[in-house]
Amino acid sequence: MESESVRLGIRHYARSGDFGVTLMKIGVHVWIVAAASLVASGNGAFATTIDADAYYAGSIPVASGTGLNGLYYGQPATAGNVADDTYVASNSPVATFLSTGIDYPTGVTGSSYADTNTLANFLSPDAGSLSVPSAGSNTLGNQLITFTGYIALQAGTTTLQLGVDDGGYVNIGGVGFGSPGTIIDNDGDHAYAIVQGSVTVTNAGLYPIYIDYHEDGGNTGLSFQYGTGDVVPASVLYPSAPVPEPASMILLGIGGLSMLWFGRGRRWINPRCFRAS
């Protein structure tokens, strides 16, 4: 059920210790959803709701996660979320790596530094997993990086936030800026800014996640955190979903064992016992 149609835009800026908030009320959309919902606020001025159960990828594994897939696209000079998606759709990454925690540059959470630094310095210590080591010598200006994989979510509501300079977005359940599941829109070409989004699911488990990040020029920084400000750890992030054993294979295995046991049992029976006298 949708109430009076309105849009709510919230923009957060934080630069050089200065924090300003611009709130422009154009309207509000209200949805009632039983299964699951995603609510976001940010530079894109939108709210969205999806049935998250449709993206449920399985139960949370016993083994801890190791991080997300990082895809480095070099320096395509993109400057926005839509432009990023267009470029990614028709180009292959220059290099890939394992991101053990989206908190770059490492050691300066919630900050940014000059994009004249190298990719290896920015990603350290994850730079050691670059599929093309020479890409680590590239500087950070005009770069584009995406992150893919799965995030372990507990039943209930989880608040996430993306701090970025210059821009990016977070999508749960799919790929594509503005598609259902885009819970954080931190688009633009701006100084380090944090935008929050909340995800509510009915089932604890793994859910697909896609994070976009672009740097245009000047300083740069990136951090994916819980609403508390703690960096989302690698232990709840998975580069791929564990493949469950198909039910048919399990049934076949049980059937095979039963046949072996039955065959073994027949060897204990003397067929002559059943001959007619």
mmCIF file of C-alpha atoms in Angstrom, residues 51-255:
data_model
loop_
_atom_site.group_PDB
_atom_site.id
_atom_site.type_symbol
_atom_site.label_atom_id
_atom_site.label_comp_id
_atom_site.label_asym_id
_atom_site.label_seq_id
_atom_site.Cartn_x
_atom_site.Cartn_y
_atom_site.Cartn_z
ATOM 1 C CA ASP A 51 11.581 -8.951 -1.565
ATOM 2 C CA ALA A 52 15.004 -9.963 -0.264
ATOM 3 C CA ASP A 53 13.954 -13.592 0.099
ATOM 4 C CA ALA A 54 14.140 -13.858 -3.684
ATOM 5 C CA TYR A 55 17.906 -13.293 -3.414
ATOM 6 C CA TYR A 56 18.522 -15.727 -0.561
ATOM 7 C CA ALA A 57 21.584 -17.744 -1.608
ATOM 8 C CA GLY A 58 21.753 -20.282 1.184
ATOM 9 C CA SER A 59 22.494 -20.609 4.872
ATOM 10 C CA ILE A 60 25.552 -19.021 6.467
ATOM 11 C CA PRO A 61 28.482 -21.464 6.147
ATOM 12 C CA VAL A 62 30.258 -22.817 9.198
ATOM 13 C CA ALA A 63 33.550 -21.547 7.784
ATOM 14 C CA SER A 64 34.143 -17.809 8.001
ATOM 15 C CA GLY A 65 34.237 -15.719 4.855
ATOM 16 C CA THR A 66 37.443 -14.470 3.245
ATOM 17 C CA GLY A 67 36.261 -11.253 1.582
ATOM 18 C CA LEU A 68 34.856 -10.059 -1.748
ATOM 19 C CA ASN A 69 36.077 -10.190 -5.329
ATOM 20 C CA GLY A 70 37.695 -6.904 -6.300
ATOM 21 C CA LEU A 71 37.614 -5.925 -9.988
ATOM 22 C CA TYR A 72 39.908 -3.087 -11.007
ATOM 23 C CA TYR A 73 38.978 -1.435 -14.315
ATOM 24 C CA GLY A 74 41.936 0.879 -14.595
ATOM 25 C CA GLN A 75 41.344 4.535 -15.382
ATOM 26 C CA PRO A 76 38.316 4.795 -17.699
ATOM 27 C CA ALA A 77 37.558 8.396 -16.642
ATOM 28 C CA THR A 78 34.017 7.551 -15.513
ATOM 29 C CA ALA A 79 32.476 10.030 -13.123
ATOM 30 C CA GLY A 80 29.192 8.601 -11.924
ATOM 31 C CA ASN A 81 27.275 5.463 -11.043
ATOM 32 C CA VAL A 82 25.415 5.224 -14.363
ATOM 33 C CA ALA A 83 28.617 5.793 -16.339
ATOM 34 C CA ASP A 84 30.335 3.119 -14.229
ATOM 35 C CA ASP A 85 27.648 0.542 -15.036
ATOM 36 C CA THR A 86 27.863 1.340 -18.730
ATOM 37 C CA TYR A 87 31.626 0.890 -18.746
ATOM 38 C CA VAL A 88 31.574 -2.336 -16.719
ATOM 39 C CA ALA A 89 28.938 -3.859 -19.011
ATOM 40 C CA SER A 90 31.221 -3.640 -22.052
ATOM 41 C CA ASN A 91 34.724 -3.941 -20.613
ATOM 42 C CA SER A 92 36.784 -6.517 -18.727
ATOM 43 C CA PRO A 93 38.731 -5.625 -15.578
ATOM 44 C CA VAL A 94 42.425 -4.842 -15.901
ATOM 45 C CA ALA A 95 43.112 -6.906 -12.780
ATOM 46 C CA THR A 96 41.269 -8.720 -9.999
ATOM 47 C CA PHE A 97 42.073 -9.180 -6.312
ATOM 48 C CA LEU A 98 40.616 -10.458 -3.051
ATOM 49 C CA SER A 99 39.338 -7.653 -0.845
ATOM 50 C CA THR A 100 39.663 -8.753 2.770
ATOM 51 C CA GLY A 101 37.942 -5.620 4.012
ATOM 52 C CA ILE A 102 36.776 -2.561 2.084
ATOM 53 C CA ASP A 103 38.667 0.063 4.025
ATOM 54 C CA TYR A 104 41.013 1.948 1.711
ATOM 55 C CA PRO A 105 43.519 3.415 2.095
ATOM 56 C CA THR A 106 44.180 0.832 4.813
ATOM 57 C CA GLY A 107 44.734 2.275 8.252
ATOM 58 C CA VAL A 108 42.954 5.595 7.702
ATOM 59 C CA THR A 109 39.274 4.624 8.020
ATOM 60 C CA GLY A 110 36.936 7.509 7.362
ATOM 61 C CA SER A 111 39.495 9.541 5.500
ATOM 62 C CA SER A 112 41.031 10.026 2.074
ATOM 63 C CA TYR A 113 44.377 10.925 0.575
ATOM 64 C CA ALA A 114 45.863 12.164 -2.702
ATOM 65 C CA ASP A 115 45.069 10.061 -5.751
ATOM 66 C CA THR A 116 48.670 10.459 -6.864
ATOM 67 C CA ASN A 117 49.335 7.407 -4.666
ATOM 68 C CA THR A 118 49.544 3.998 -6.310
ATOM 69 C CA LEU A 119 46.926 1.274 -6.421
ATOM 70 C CA ALA A 120 49.258 -1.064 -4.500
ATOM 71 C CA ASN A 121 49.579 1.475 -1.708
ATOM 72 C CA PHE A 122 45.815 2.055 -1.678
ATOM 73 C CA LEU A 123 44.915 -1.655 -1.484
ATOM 74 C CA SER A 124 47.687 -2.767 0.874
ATOM 75 C CA PRO A 125 47.778 -5.548 2.041
ATOM 76 C CA ASP A 126 45.235 -6.805 -0.510
ATOM 77 C CA ALA A 127 47.516 -5.665 -3.336
ATOM 78 C CA GLY A 128 49.420 -8.931 -2.893
ATOM 79 C CA SER A 129 46.495 -10.766 -4.508
ATOM 80 C CA LEU A 130 46.392 -8.633 -7.677
ATOM 81 C CA SER A 131 46.086 -10.937 -10.692
ATOM 82 C CA VAL A 132 48.247 -8.488 -12.662
ATOM 83 C CA PRO A 133 50.918 -7.247 -10.228
ATOM 84 C CA SER A 134 52.083 -4.481 -12.580
ATOM 85 C CA ALA A 135 48.667 -2.791 -12.211
ATOM 86 C CA GLY A 136 49.701 -1.950 -8.670
ATOM 87 C CA SER A 137 51.972 0.802 -9.986
ATOM 88 C CA ASN A 138 49.035 2.727 -11.502
ATOM 89 C CA THR A 139 48.026 5.935 -9.756
ATOM 90 C CA LEU A 140 44.494 6.351 -8.444
ATOM 91 C CA GLY A 141 43.148 9.202 -10.587
ATOM 92 C CA ASN A 142 39.980 8.390 -12.562
ATOM 93 C CA GLN A 143 39.867 4.805 -11.356
ATOM 94 C CA LEU A 144 36.918 2.443 -11.211
ATOM 95 C CA ILE A 145 36.673 -0.598 -8.903
ATOM 96 C CA THR A 146 33.729 -2.903 -8.219
ATOM 97 C CA PHE A 147 33.293 -5.567 -5.540
ATOM 98 C CA THR A 148 31.145 -8.685 -5.900
ATOM 99 C CA GLY A 149 30.238 -11.664 -3.740
ATOM 100 C CA TYR A 150 27.942 -12.426 -0.830
ATOM 101 C CA ILE A 151 27.307 -10.940 2.590
ATOM 102 C CA ALA A 152 26.075 -12.917 5.596
ATOM 103 C CA LEU A 153 23.047 -11.194 7.116
ATOM 104 C CA GLN A 154 21.250 -12.105 10.313
ATOM 105 C CA ALA A 155 17.455 -12.116 10.428
ATOM 106 C CA GLY A 156 16.204 -8.637 11.205
ATOM 107 C CA THR A 157 17.544 -5.242 10.245
ATOM 108 C CA THR A 158 21.185 -4.419 9.503
ATOM 109 C CA THR A 159 22.373 -0.875 8.902
ATOM 110 C CA LEU A 160 25.249 -0.461 6.464
ATOM 111 C CA GLN A 161 27.099 2.610 5.283
ATOM 112 C CA LEU A 162 29.431 3.562 2.462
ATOM 113 C CA GLY A 163 32.026 6.266 2.956
ATOM 114 C CA VAL A 164 33.563 7.341 -0.330
ATOM 115 C CA ASP A 165 35.492 10.033 -2.160
ATOM 116 C CA ASP A 166 34.408 10.526 -4.961
ATOM 117 C CA GLY A 167 31.335 8.283 -5.370
ATOM 118 C CA GLY A 168 29.709 4.860 -5.515
ATOM 119 C CA TYR A 169 26.764 2.719 -4.497
ATOM 120 C CA VAL A 170 25.817 -0.546 -2.746
ATOM 121 C CA ASN A 171 23.344 -3.078 -4.135
ATOM 122 C CA ILE A 172 21.983 -6.103 -2.258
ATOM 123 C CA GLY A 173 20.576 -8.844 -4.472
ATOM 124 C CA GLY A 174 21.549 -7.611 -7.905
ATOM 125 C CA VAL A 175 23.730 -5.464 -10.140
ATOM 126 C CA GLY A 176 22.957 -2.078 -11.603
ATOM 127 C CA PHE A 177 22.578 1.376 -10.135
ATOM 128 C CA GLY A 178 18.949 2.225 -9.426
ATOM 129 C CA SER A 179 17.804 -1.378 -9.760
ATOM 130 C CA PRO A 180 15.834 -3.006 -6.925
ATOM 131 C CA GLY A 181 18.268 -3.574 -4.114
ATOM 132 C CA THR A 182 20.286 -0.358 -4.410
ATOM 133 C CA ILE A 183 20.275 0.468 -0.709
ATOM 134 C CA ILE A 184 23.026 3.094 -0.709
ATOM 135 C CA ASP A 185 23.431 5.826 -3.312
ATOM 136 C CA ASN A 186 26.545 7.909 -2.684
ATOM 137 C CA ASP A 187 26.913 9.114 -6.256
ATOM 138 C CA GLY A 188 28.640 12.227 -7.450
ATOM 139 C CA ASP A 189 32.062 13.818 -7.497
ATOM 140 C CA HIS A 190 32.570 14.987 -3.923
ATOM 141 C CA ALA A 191 34.846 14.888 -0.895
ATOM 142 C CA TYR A 192 34.645 11.961 1.540
ATOM 143 C CA ALA A 193 30.984 11.450 2.462
ATOM 144 C CA ILE A 194 29.102 8.735 4.357
ATOM 145 C CA VAL A 195 25.621 7.537 3.399
ATOM 146 C CA GLN A 196 23.642 4.848 5.262
ATOM 147 C CA GLY A 197 21.099 2.270 4.150
ATOM 148 C CA SER A 198 19.207 -0.440 6.055
ATOM 149 C CA VAL A 199 18.406 -3.980 4.956
ATOM 150 C CA THR A 200 15.789 -6.165 6.624
ATOM 151 C CA VAL A 201 15.544 -9.901 5.891
ATOM 152 C CA THR A 202 13.388 -12.653 7.338
ATOM 153 C CA ASN A 203 15.968 -15.426 6.888
ATOM 154 C CA ALA A 204 19.553 -15.375 8.123
ATOM 155 C CA GLY A 205 21.830 -16.366 5.264
ATOM 156 C CA LEU A 206 23.983 -15.245 2.357
ATOM 157 C CA TYR A 207 22.785 -12.496 0.020
ATOM 158 C CA PRO A 208 24.483 -11.226 -3.156
ATOM 159 C CA ILE A 209 26.210 -7.878 -2.821
ATOM 160 C CA TYR A 210 27.643 -5.472 -5.403
ATOM 161 C CA ILE A 211 29.630 -2.346 -4.517
ATOM 162 C CA ASP A 212 30.708 0.330 -6.997
ATOM 163 C CA TYR A 213 33.448 2.884 -6.370
ATOM 164 C CA HIS A 214 34.876 5.579 -8.627
ATOM 165 C CA GLU A 215 37.489 8.287 -8.243
ATOM 166 C CA ASP A 216 37.504 11.313 -10.518
ATOM 167 C CA GLY A 217 40.334 13.490 -9.244
ATOM 168 C CA GLY A 218 41.919 14.962 -6.131
ATOM 169 C CA ASN A 219 41.728 12.940 -2.927
ATOM 170 C CA THR A 220 40.165 9.508 -2.623
ATOM 171 C CA GLY A 221 39.035 7.022 0.015
ATOM 172 C CA LEU A 222 36.591 4.145 0.450
ATOM 173 C CA SER A 223 35.112 2.308 3.438
ATOM 174 C CA PHE A 224 32.221 -0.163 3.762
ATOM 175 C CA GLN A 225 30.959 -0.236 7.333
ATOM 176 C CA TYR A 226 28.146 -1.193 9.648
ATOM 177 C CA GLY A 227 26.035 1.659 10.961
ATOM 178 C CA THR A 228 28.202 1.632 14.083
ATOM 179 C CA GLY A 229 31.193 2.726 12.029
ATOM 180 C CA ASP A 230 32.941 -0.646 12.288
ATOM 181 C CA VAL A 231 34.342 -1.912 8.990
ATOM 182 C CA VAL A 232 32.381 -4.916 7.681
ATOM 183 C CA PRO A 233 34.876 -7.769 8.252
ATOM 184 C CA ALA A 234 35.994 -10.403 5.773
ATOM 185 C CA SER A 235 34.472 -13.073 8.033
ATOM 186 C CA VAL A 236 30.944 -12.174 6.831
ATOM 187 C CA LEU A 237 31.920 -11.620 3.187
ATOM 188 C CA TYR A 238 32.255 -14.441 0.658
ATOM 189 C CA PRO A 239 33.675 -14.225 -2.888
ATOM 190 C CA SER A 240 31.279 -16.980 -3.955
ATOM 191 C CA ALA A 241 28.378 -18.891 -2.446
ATOM 192 C CA PRO A 242 29.178 -22.430 -1.258
ATOM 193 C CA VAL A 243 27.662 -24.982 -3.643
ATOM 194 C CA PRO A 244 25.267 -27.251 -1.708
ATOM 195 C CA GLU A 245 25.219 -30.926 -2.560
ATOM 196 C CA PRO A 246 22.211 -31.542 -4.864
ATOM 197 C CA ALA A 247 19.384 -33.421 -3.180
ATOM 198 C CA SER A 248 19.346 -35.899 -6.052
ATOM 199 C CA MET A 249 22.964 -36.843 -5.365
ATOM 200 C CA ILE A 250 22.188 -37.373 -1.693
ATOM 201 C CA LEU A 251 19.225 -39.607 -2.515
ATOM 202 C CA LEU A 252 21.295 -41.541 -5.041
ATOM 203 C CA GLY A 253 23.981 -42.103 -2.427
ATOM 204 C CA ILE A 254 21.470 -43.339 0.126
ATOM 205 C CA GLY A 255 19.888 -45.620 -2.476
#
